[in-house]
Amino acid sequence: MSRWTVKETLASLQRRESKPSEWTKRALDRIREADQRIGAFLSVDEERALTAARQMDEVFEDGGAQAQGALFGVPYALKDNLCTRGLRTTAASRILENYIPPYSATVADKLAAAGGVLVGKTNLDEFAMGSSTENSAFQLTRNPYRLEAVPGGSSGGSAAAVAAGMVPFSLGSDTGGSIRQPAAFCGVVGLKPTYGRVSRYGLIAFASSLDQIGPFTQTVEDAALVMNIISGHDPLDSTSAPVEVEDFTADLAKGLAGLRIGIVRDIPQEGLDSQVREAVEKAVEAMRGAGAEVVEVELPHSQYAVATYYLIAPAEASSNLARYDGVRYGRRADADTLLELYERSRSEGFGLEVKRRIMIGTFALSSGYYDAYYRRAQQMRTLIRDDFNRAFERCDVIVMPTTPTPAFDIGAKTADPLQMYLNDIYTIPANLAGLPGISVPCGMSAEGLPIGLQMLAKAFDERTLLRAAHAYEQIRGDVIPAPVLEG
Amino acid sequence: MKITHETVQHVAKLARLAVSEEEARQLAPQLDEIIGYAEQLQAVDLEGVEPTSHPLPLVNVLRKDEPRPSLPREEVLAGAPDHDGEQVRVPAVLEGYGE
């Protein structure tokens, strides 16, 4: 099966070779056929999606397609930590198992206004805490390239849904790599925008100074098309940046000539798979061959990024997740006193990884330890950001692996939380510094698993990031085979 | 800093989590390993470095103090586990205070 792209869907509609409901049916058929094996979706709302698409058919037949929005008729999926009014939103947690939000996330409203058709909500690690989607309270999601392997996480369902051709695009959220890492594992494009570029209103918060919403797509150009819709300042999110939305497709065709690509001389090598290293080196050489200037940069404090992140993110999580107390919404346990109600609702409602992180965060913020742990982590965050500022004086885009290894097998890292965390070593620095990052497939391992190339750019310079990624994608060519689902 | 069984129980209490003995036994060595890993930050000289709490240089974001429509009460209460139609209901907060 050829790759299902947003661009071709829109072009087909524009040529009037198809109508909107056909694309929504294609998504629903594919989900019905493949998702029993993949497990990407937590919920699929066929009726709602088909009703919306059929209404679009009518507008379409009246000849008004173009005026209806830039994604008119394109089906998509949302990670299930993005609130959808009237549609169950769980964050893959028992504590929100039956939660029906009374409002929608800004990104969901924007996509609906642009004519996108929401077909369902995708699986994730509970509250987006994890790197394999194994921490979902409800189900496993499998990697479309190898069903015994994880899809990555925490946005594993959104990555797998695009990789398996169920939807042409989906949204995820990225706190320490949760878009880029599953994109790498599943052989698709995943973009984490600059912090503040996309409104977080309606995103179930994990770590508010790190979380950012972004797209999964088959191509870089598709990522730019989706970014054009979801970006922009939102009065409902005071941390969204008052920065004008550019046309992210504008620079795509400019190529690599004149761009300075930075490679990190002192990148942590421990645990880096040789096949991943070689694939990234090959990509750098290809970009050099296409006219990019390759320069060496240093990020000396990146070696501390994982330690820094696993104090800051849990600290923010322990505060954000205090709201799940069994009082106003979500699961409530039987209890005689208010204290018992809090403790039992939370203990029964949260899974073990969520409890681990709440406890690390509570510890790091607790009296007597705040200065030694949380404050030191915030100071290190400054040094990590300063490293990037210096590096970007010498280059336009930094290139490195997205992950140290291709997708690992289900169960391989669940017994050792720290090993699971170290998987995020290359993705975490961008979150700490608030920078935009993208993962683009750059090769296949001998075992047939995709390998991801990560690119990072200056804050709010998604245009250059997308330009470099698109140019690389063109030189790379069609070397990433679509997954063939066994069975 | 060694994370012991007692630390786990103390932190759990602060976080309003009821952790069973079995969970605490499982969590103590895991949290100890994670906090132990994070202790590499202790070895770095951070004297005089300003802490970063946020990636954007945020200033107060203000709006005019004008009333705006909010979510209807019935829609908000629809998600509450227990309510009386006007307010969320919880067990008595103060001991001895009427039923």
XYZ file of C-alpha atoms in Angstrom:
586
model
C 0.000 0.000 0.000
C 1.370 3.432 -0.878
C 1.736 6.072 1.816
C -1.417 8.002 2.578
C -0.582 11.715 2.628
C -2.533 14.846 3.447
C -1.265 16.490 0.286
C -2.544 13.781 -2.070
C -5.866 13.614 -0.265
C -6.354 17.351 -0.725
C -5.219 17.183 -4.358
C -7.634 14.364 -5.143
C -10.486 16.328 -3.587
C -9.469 19.415 -5.488
C -9.490 17.447 -8.760
C -12.900 16.168 -7.674
C -11.778 12.576 -8.130
C -13.132 11.715 -4.700
C -15.405 13.155 -2.062
C -14.773 13.718 1.654
C -16.743 10.728 2.971
C -14.668 8.319 0.865
C -11.547 9.319 2.802
C -13.250 8.984 6.154
C -14.543 5.552 5.100
C -11.035 4.584 4.049
C -9.765 5.516 7.518
C -12.543 3.614 9.279
C -12.102 0.542 7.039
C -8.391 0.475 7.630
C -8.865 0.823 11.389
C -11.389 -2.029 11.364
C -9.037 -4.205 9.342
C -5.733 -3.493 11.101
C -6.308 -2.087 14.557
C -7.110 -5.393 16.209
C -3.453 -6.215 15.666
C -1.999 -2.745 16.279
C -4.123 -1.348 19.111
C -3.530 2.278 18.136
C -7.004 3.537 19.021
C -8.660 3.782 22.430
C -11.911 4.942 20.850
C -13.263 5.330 17.335
C -16.400 7.332 16.733
C -17.581 6.015 13.372
C -20.979 7.605 13.457
C -19.786 11.055 14.385
C -16.992 10.944 11.787
C -19.246 9.681 8.998
C -21.956 12.213 9.788
C -19.414 15.025 9.637
C -17.917 13.694 6.399
C -21.313 13.278 4.719
C -22.207 16.847 5.605
C -18.980 17.826 3.889
C -20.006 15.823 0.834
C -23.046 18.045 0.460
C -21.026 21.256 0.682
C -18.531 19.683 -1.681
C -21.176 18.821 -4.248
C -22.343 22.397 -4.143
C -18.859 23.256 -5.325
C -17.615 25.067 -2.235
C -14.723 22.834 -1.189
C -11.870 25.306 -1.316
C -13.574 27.873 0.838
C -14.283 25.259 3.495
C -10.831 25.059 4.976
C -7.282 24.019 4.307
C -7.818 20.442 5.516
C -11.347 20.041 4.189
C -12.269 16.363 4.146
C -9.031 15.010 5.652
C -9.509 12.429 8.439
C -7.207 12.504 11.458
C -6.712 11.162 14.972
C -5.893 12.820 18.299
C -3.854 11.497 21.174
C -6.269 10.770 23.991
C -4.821 13.450 26.263
C -6.370 16.124 24.032
C -9.839 17.062 25.233
C -12.749 16.611 22.859
C -16.114 18.001 23.876
C -18.669 15.222 24.327
C -16.116 12.536 23.424
C -14.501 10.443 26.133
C -10.932 11.556 26.896
C -8.957 9.289 29.212
C -5.224 10.112 29.082
C -5.058 6.275 29.177
C -5.700 6.452 32.919
C -8.238 4.633 35.082
C -8.775 7.891 36.941
C -10.285 9.433 33.771
C -11.771 6.219 32.388
C -15.234 7.744 31.984
C -14.323 11.403 31.624
C -16.302 13.316 29.000
C -14.862 16.813 28.631
C -17.266 19.768 28.499
C -14.857 21.613 26.172
C -12.412 20.902 23.356
C -8.703 21.581 23.091
C -7.884 24.599 20.934
C -6.082 22.350 18.427
C -9.216 20.200 18.064
C -11.332 23.302 17.425
C -8.824 24.597 14.883
C -8.653 21.315 12.998
C -12.438 21.074 12.947
C -12.678 24.643 11.641
C -10.196 23.767 8.893
C -12.398 20.879 7.766
C -10.534 17.971 9.345
C -12.579 14.911 10.309
C -11.749 13.408 13.706
C -12.068 9.614 13.527
C -10.798 8.638 16.961
C -8.554 8.983 19.984
C -5.239 7.182 20.221
C -3.457 5.237 22.915
C -0.630 6.662 25.039
C 1.352 6.011 28.159
C -0.833 7.038 31.083
C -0.747 10.863 31.311
C 1.961 10.766 28.598
C 4.466 9.313 31.078
C 6.518 6.739 29.243
C 8.505 5.886 26.147
C 6.748 2.757 24.909
C 2.967 3.178 25.402
C 3.198 0.155 27.713
C 2.035 2.356 30.599
C -1.474 2.703 29.143
C -4.013 1.462 31.674
C -6.088 -0.014 28.851
C -4.095 -1.733 26.115
C -0.785 -2.293 24.387
C -0.023 -0.665 21.058
C 2.205 -2.624 18.685
C 4.772 -1.373 16.207
C 3.423 -1.790 12.654
C 6.916 -2.863 11.499
C 7.208 -5.593 14.096
C 4.260 -6.553 16.225
C 6.474 -7.781 19.091
C 8.091 -4.333 19.337
C 6.819 -1.177 21.014
C 5.696 1.786 18.897
C 7.551 4.139 21.232
C 5.809 6.625 23.424
C 4.190 8.319 24.893
C 2.284 9.149 21.669
C 2.588 5.543 20.447
C -0.992 5.256 19.228
C -0.800 8.414 17.119
C 2.505 7.288 15.546
C 1.287 3.742 14.827
C -2.011 4.984 13.359
C -0.178 7.081 10.750
C 2.471 4.407 10.082
C -0.193 1.747 9.505
C -2.089 3.985 7.079
C -5.171 4.392 9.263
C -5.081 8.193 9.033
C -2.891 10.569 7.016
C -2.069 12.618 10.107
C -2.518 12.687 13.851
C -1.532 14.878 16.762
C 0.538 13.925 19.776
C 2.246 15.750 22.619
C 5.964 15.891 23.365
C 7.322 16.533 26.869
C 10.679 14.749 26.603
C 10.475 13.173 23.143
C 6.946 11.763 23.077
C 6.362 12.802 19.450
C 9.860 12.437 17.972
C 10.715 9.083 19.575
C 7.580 7.172 18.458
C 7.889 8.826 15.030
C 11.414 7.376 14.794
C 10.272 3.930 15.972
C 7.324 3.836 13.542
C 9.035 5.308 10.456
C 6.988 8.499 10.191
C 7.645 12.226 10.531
C 7.041 13.737 13.986
C 7.395 17.429 14.818
C 7.666 19.048 18.236
C 7.135 22.778 17.689
C 8.837 25.545 19.675
C 7.428 25.833 23.185
C 4.565 28.322 22.957
C 3.994 27.894 19.212
C 0.858 25.757 19.648
C -1.782 26.393 22.309
C -1.851 23.809 25.092
C -5.416 24.681 26.072
C -7.244 21.398 26.485
C -4.078 19.300 26.587
C -4.175 17.266 29.794
C -1.096 18.699 31.496
C 1.932 16.579 32.386
C 4.825 19.069 32.743
C 3.627 22.514 31.775
C 6.994 24.115 30.990
C 7.905 21.249 28.630
C 4.668 19.978 27.012
C 4.019 20.886 23.391
C 1.515 19.545 20.834
C 2.604 18.583 17.325
C 1.810 16.461 14.260
C 2.656 12.977 12.986
C 2.648 12.704 9.190
C 4.108 10.665 6.340
C 6.046 13.620 4.913
C 7.655 16.851 6.078
C 5.421 18.840 3.750
C 2.339 17.355 5.431
C 3.750 18.376 8.812
C 4.043 21.944 7.520
C 0.436 21.864 6.282
C -0.841 20.746 9.694
C 1.364 23.289 11.498
C -0.236 26.053 9.424
C -3.547 25.148 11.049
C -2.670 24.395 14.666
C -0.144 27.177 15.392
C -0.763 30.584 16.868
C -1.393 32.569 19.983
C -4.442 31.600 22.024
C -5.908 33.851 24.722
C -6.931 30.659 26.544
C -3.269 29.626 27.006
C -1.240 32.436 28.538
C 1.982 30.533 27.744
C 1.232 30.463 24.020
C 3.543 32.925 22.322
C 2.202 36.073 20.695
C 4.144 35.275 17.534
C 2.673 35.582 14.081
C 1.892 32.345 12.233
C 3.957 32.094 9.103
C 3.296 29.870 6.143
C 5.403 26.884 7.153
C 5.455 25.586 3.587
C 7.037 28.809 2.256
C 10.701 27.757 2.481
C 10.310 24.042 1.807
C 11.691 24.160 -1.708
C 14.740 26.271 -0.875
C 17.059 23.304 -0.493
C 20.205 22.862 1.565
C 22.593 25.208 -0.231
C 23.671 27.926 2.177
C 22.433 26.080 5.264
C 24.852 25.277 8.062
C 24.213 21.865 9.580
C 25.669 21.345 13.059
C 26.840 17.950 14.235
C 27.445 17.531 17.943
C 31.069 16.652 18.647
C 30.499 15.673 22.293
C 27.192 13.853 21.936
C 26.718 11.096 24.554
C 27.654 7.829 22.802
C 26.830 5.353 25.531
C 24.116 2.954 24.376
C 24.138 4.333 20.819
C 23.470 1.494 18.382
C 26.047 1.326 15.566
C 23.353 1.014 12.895
C 21.721 4.224 14.148
C 25.065 6.024 14.192
C 25.868 4.917 10.658
C 22.438 5.891 9.319
C 22.794 9.382 10.814
C 26.345 9.777 9.490
C 25.138 8.755 6.052
C 22.344 11.335 6.226
C 24.845 14.065 7.175
C 27.071 13.119 4.237
C 24.077 13.229 1.902
C 23.231 16.717 3.112
C 26.826 17.832 2.681
C 26.715 16.448 -0.852
C 23.578 18.482 -1.515
C 25.257 21.752 -0.621
C 24.929 22.070 3.137
C 27.918 23.269 5.100
C 28.619 20.845 7.952
C 30.096 22.345 11.127
C 30.924 20.859 14.503
C 29.219 22.226 17.603
C 29.353 21.323 21.276
C 26.559 20.730 23.780
C 28.658 19.978 26.867
C 25.770 19.909 29.334
C 23.513 17.592 27.343
C 25.006 14.681 29.276
C 23.028 16.006 32.267
C 19.749 16.392 30.369
C 18.143 13.135 31.510
C 18.985 13.787 35.173
C 17.676 17.350 34.868
C 14.501 16.252 33.116
C 13.698 13.511 35.628
C 13.634 16.106 38.396
C 11.836 18.936 36.573
C 9.178 16.916 34.736
C 8.101 14.863 37.788
C 8.100 18.013 39.944
C 5.717 19.725 37.546
C 3.694 16.514 37.197
C 3.285 16.138 40.950
C 1.743 19.595 40.982
C -0.376 19.168 37.845
C -1.758 15.790 38.913
C -2.811 17.072 42.313
C -6.109 17.983 40.632
C -7.098 14.312 40.368
C -8.585 14.044 43.806
C -11.883 12.294 43.092
C -13.912 15.421 43.850
C -14.924 17.364 40.724
C -14.462 14.776 37.973
C -12.869 11.427 37.345
C -12.839 8.309 39.439
C -13.897 8.501 43.079
C -13.253 5.665 45.521
C -15.565 4.849 48.436
C -14.345 6.555 51.583
C -15.601 7.791 54.944
C -13.354 10.831 55.242
C -12.094 13.377 52.765
C -8.462 12.332 53.244
C -9.335 8.695 52.546
C -11.270 9.816 49.497
C -8.196 11.584 48.095
C -5.786 8.775 48.889
C -7.965 5.921 47.707
C -9.183 7.651 44.536
C -5.615 8.468 43.542
C -4.138 5.128 44.534
C -6.783 3.144 42.678
C -6.851 5.541 39.733
C -3.135 6.001 38.956
C -0.834 3.324 37.551
C 2.593 2.553 38.975
C 4.646 4.782 36.633
C 2.431 7.770 37.396
C 2.828 7.108 41.112
C 6.595 6.812 40.661
C 6.796 10.175 38.957
C 4.479 11.925 41.402
C 6.663 10.614 44.207
C 9.966 11.635 42.573
C 8.510 15.095 41.980
C 7.091 15.399 45.475
C 10.452 14.333 46.890
C 12.399 16.821 44.718
C 10.124 19.656 45.858
C 9.864 18.634 49.494
C 11.213 20.607 52.402
C 14.948 20.096 52.823
C 15.489 18.742 49.300
C 14.208 21.554 47.087
C 17.559 23.345 46.808
C 19.593 20.167 46.344
C 17.375 18.683 43.641
C 14.747 20.895 42.008
C 16.688 24.158 42.104
C 19.893 22.527 40.837
C 17.925 21.010 37.973
C 16.590 24.438 37.036
C 20.123 25.833 37.093
C 21.316 23.016 34.833
C 18.408 23.816 32.536
C 19.916 27.289 32.080
C 23.291 25.809 31.085
C 21.659 23.388 28.629
C 19.801 26.271 26.983
C 22.947 28.422 26.894
C 24.783 25.570 25.108
C 22.178 25.668 22.342
C 22.360 29.456 22.061
C 26.106 29.194 21.504
C 25.756 26.299 19.063
C 23.189 28.185 16.982
C 25.636 31.038 16.504
C 27.569 28.607 14.317
C 24.803 26.666 12.567
C 21.172 26.837 11.460
C 20.102 23.276 12.210
C 21.577 20.662 14.573
C 21.414 17.043 13.472
C 21.638 13.947 15.689
C 19.900 10.614 16.185
C 16.337 10.759 17.530
C 16.886 7.659 19.670
C 19.927 5.561 20.620
C 18.347 2.371 19.206
C 15.506 1.308 16.926
C 12.267 0.091 18.567
C 12.817 -2.373 21.413
C 10.599 -5.329 22.188
C 7.502 -5.182 24.357
C 8.471 -5.932 27.962
C 12.203 -5.411 27.395
C 12.519 -2.308 29.593
C 9.482 -2.354 31.864
C 11.348 -3.781 34.863
C 13.935 -0.989 34.897
C 12.472 2.551 34.848
C 15.882 4.240 34.567
C 16.808 2.269 31.428
C 13.475 3.317 29.939
C 14.223 6.964 30.775
C 17.684 6.848 29.150
C 15.980 6.108 25.864
C 15.074 9.830 25.736
C 18.656 11.076 25.981
C 18.680 12.784 22.553
C 15.161 14.200 22.626
C 15.014 15.716 26.121
C 17.434 18.669 25.582
C 15.076 20.344 23.066
C 12.230 20.285 25.595
C 14.397 21.759 28.333
C 15.485 24.545 25.958
C 12.018 24.978 24.383
C 13.354 24.414 20.846
C 11.579 22.932 17.815
C 12.641 19.442 16.749
C 11.637 16.976 14.087
C 12.276 13.285 13.479
C 12.508 12.132 9.873
C 13.064 8.483 8.898
C 16.642 8.017 7.649
C 17.046 4.290 7.175
C 16.119 0.770 8.198
C 17.979 -1.524 10.590
C 19.036 -5.007 9.531
C 16.019 -6.253 11.514
C 13.685 -4.155 9.360
C 12.975 -1.424 11.897
C 12.975 2.286 11.001
C 15.695 4.671 12.220
C 14.983 8.348 12.921
C 17.106 11.406 12.149
C 16.493 14.290 14.524
C 16.901 17.928 13.533
C 16.692 20.892 15.912
C 16.488 24.595 15.165
C 16.348 27.938 16.942
C 13.193 28.876 18.809
C 10.406 29.859 16.379
C 12.520 28.922 13.370
C 10.327 26.024 12.260
C 10.602 27.324 8.709
C 14.314 26.552 8.536
C 13.787 23.278 10.379
C 11.132 22.168 7.899
C 13.208 23.380 4.971
C 16.201 21.266 6.034
C 14.025 18.252 6.852
C 12.149 18.448 3.555
C 15.387 18.817 1.593
C 16.862 15.793 3.363
C 13.692 13.790 2.715
C 14.020 14.519 -1.020
C 17.653 13.391 -1.184
C 16.922 10.317 0.928
C 14.252 9.224 -1.497
C 11.813 6.399 -1.058
C 13.938 4.015 1.015
C 11.562 3.473 3.904
C 9.150 0.699 2.918
C 5.617 0.978 4.302
C 4.974 -1.649 6.990
C 3.433 -4.927 5.885
C 1.112 -6.181 8.587
C 1.568 -9.884 9.142
C -1.287 -12.279 9.677
C 20.452 10.493 49.758
C 19.205 6.949 50.192
C 15.520 6.466 49.393
C 14.273 4.044 52.004
C 10.971 2.359 52.609
C 10.252 5.110 55.176
C 11.018 7.895 52.674
C 8.581 6.298 50.238
C 5.829 6.184 52.863
C 6.513 9.796 53.869
C 6.503 11.081 50.277
C 3.396 9.044 49.481
C 1.621 10.740 52.350
C 2.660 14.182 51.098
C 1.381 13.262 47.627
C -1.918 11.906 48.957
C -1.182 8.422 47.701
C -1.950 5.336 49.740
C 0.961 3.051 48.911
C 0.725 -0.553 50.053
C 3.624 -2.275 51.806
C 4.236 -4.323 48.680
C 4.256 -1.234 46.434
C 6.593 0.577 48.820
C 9.019 -2.376 48.727
C 8.977 -2.250 44.926
C 9.215 1.550 44.719
C 12.025 2.192 47.209
C 14.897 0.689 45.171
C 13.505 2.145 41.914
C 13.209 5.665 43.310
C 16.619 5.255 44.913
C 18.134 4.401 41.541
C 16.434 7.350 39.806
C 17.337 9.891 42.515
C 20.827 8.378 42.627
C 21.166 8.962 38.881
C 19.977 12.557 39.306
C 22.671 13.106 41.912
C 25.239 13.574 39.151
C 24.009 17.186 39.177
C 25.531 17.524 42.668
C 29.009 17.147 41.176
C 28.654 20.147 38.836
C 29.572 23.650 39.937
C 26.349 25.624 39.559
C 27.322 28.529 41.795
C 25.783 31.751 40.528
C 23.795 30.149 37.677
C 20.291 31.565 37.401
C 17.576 28.886 37.501
C 15.286 28.531 34.445
C 11.691 27.725 35.268
C 10.287 28.322 31.819
C 11.575 28.381 28.242
C 9.909 31.682 27.306
C 10.738 34.986 28.962
C 7.261 35.222 30.420
C 5.795 38.374 31.859
C 2.424 38.651 33.518
C -0.310 38.097 30.975
C -3.245 40.277 31.901
C -6.671 40.800 30.471
C -9.455 43.221 31.306
C -11.416 42.149 34.359
C -14.685 41.781 32.531
C -17.206 39.013 33.094
C -17.368 36.469 30.291
C -19.600 33.474 29.778
C -18.356 30.340 31.514
C -19.358 26.704 31.163
C -22.950 26.023 32.228
C -23.135 24.531 35.721
C -24.996 21.402 34.643
C -22.315 20.576 32.076
C -19.570 20.928 34.642
C -21.431 18.938 37.291
C -22.177 16.200 34.759
C -18.609 14.964 35.247
C -18.671 15.083 39.045
C -18.841 11.729 40.853
C -21.371 13.084 43.368
C -23.327 16.343 43.415
C -26.616 17.804 44.577
C -27.441 19.664 41.387
C -25.740 22.835 42.548
C -22.532 21.767 44.229
C -20.091 18.883 44.317
C -20.678 16.675 47.368
C -17.809 15.255 49.471
C -17.546 13.564 52.890
C -17.604 15.949 55.837
C -14.460 18.061 55.884
C -14.624 19.000 59.570
C -15.144 16.215 62.075
C -18.365 16.522 64.012
C -19.792 18.936 61.468
C -23.378 17.933 60.593
C -24.237 15.235 58.072
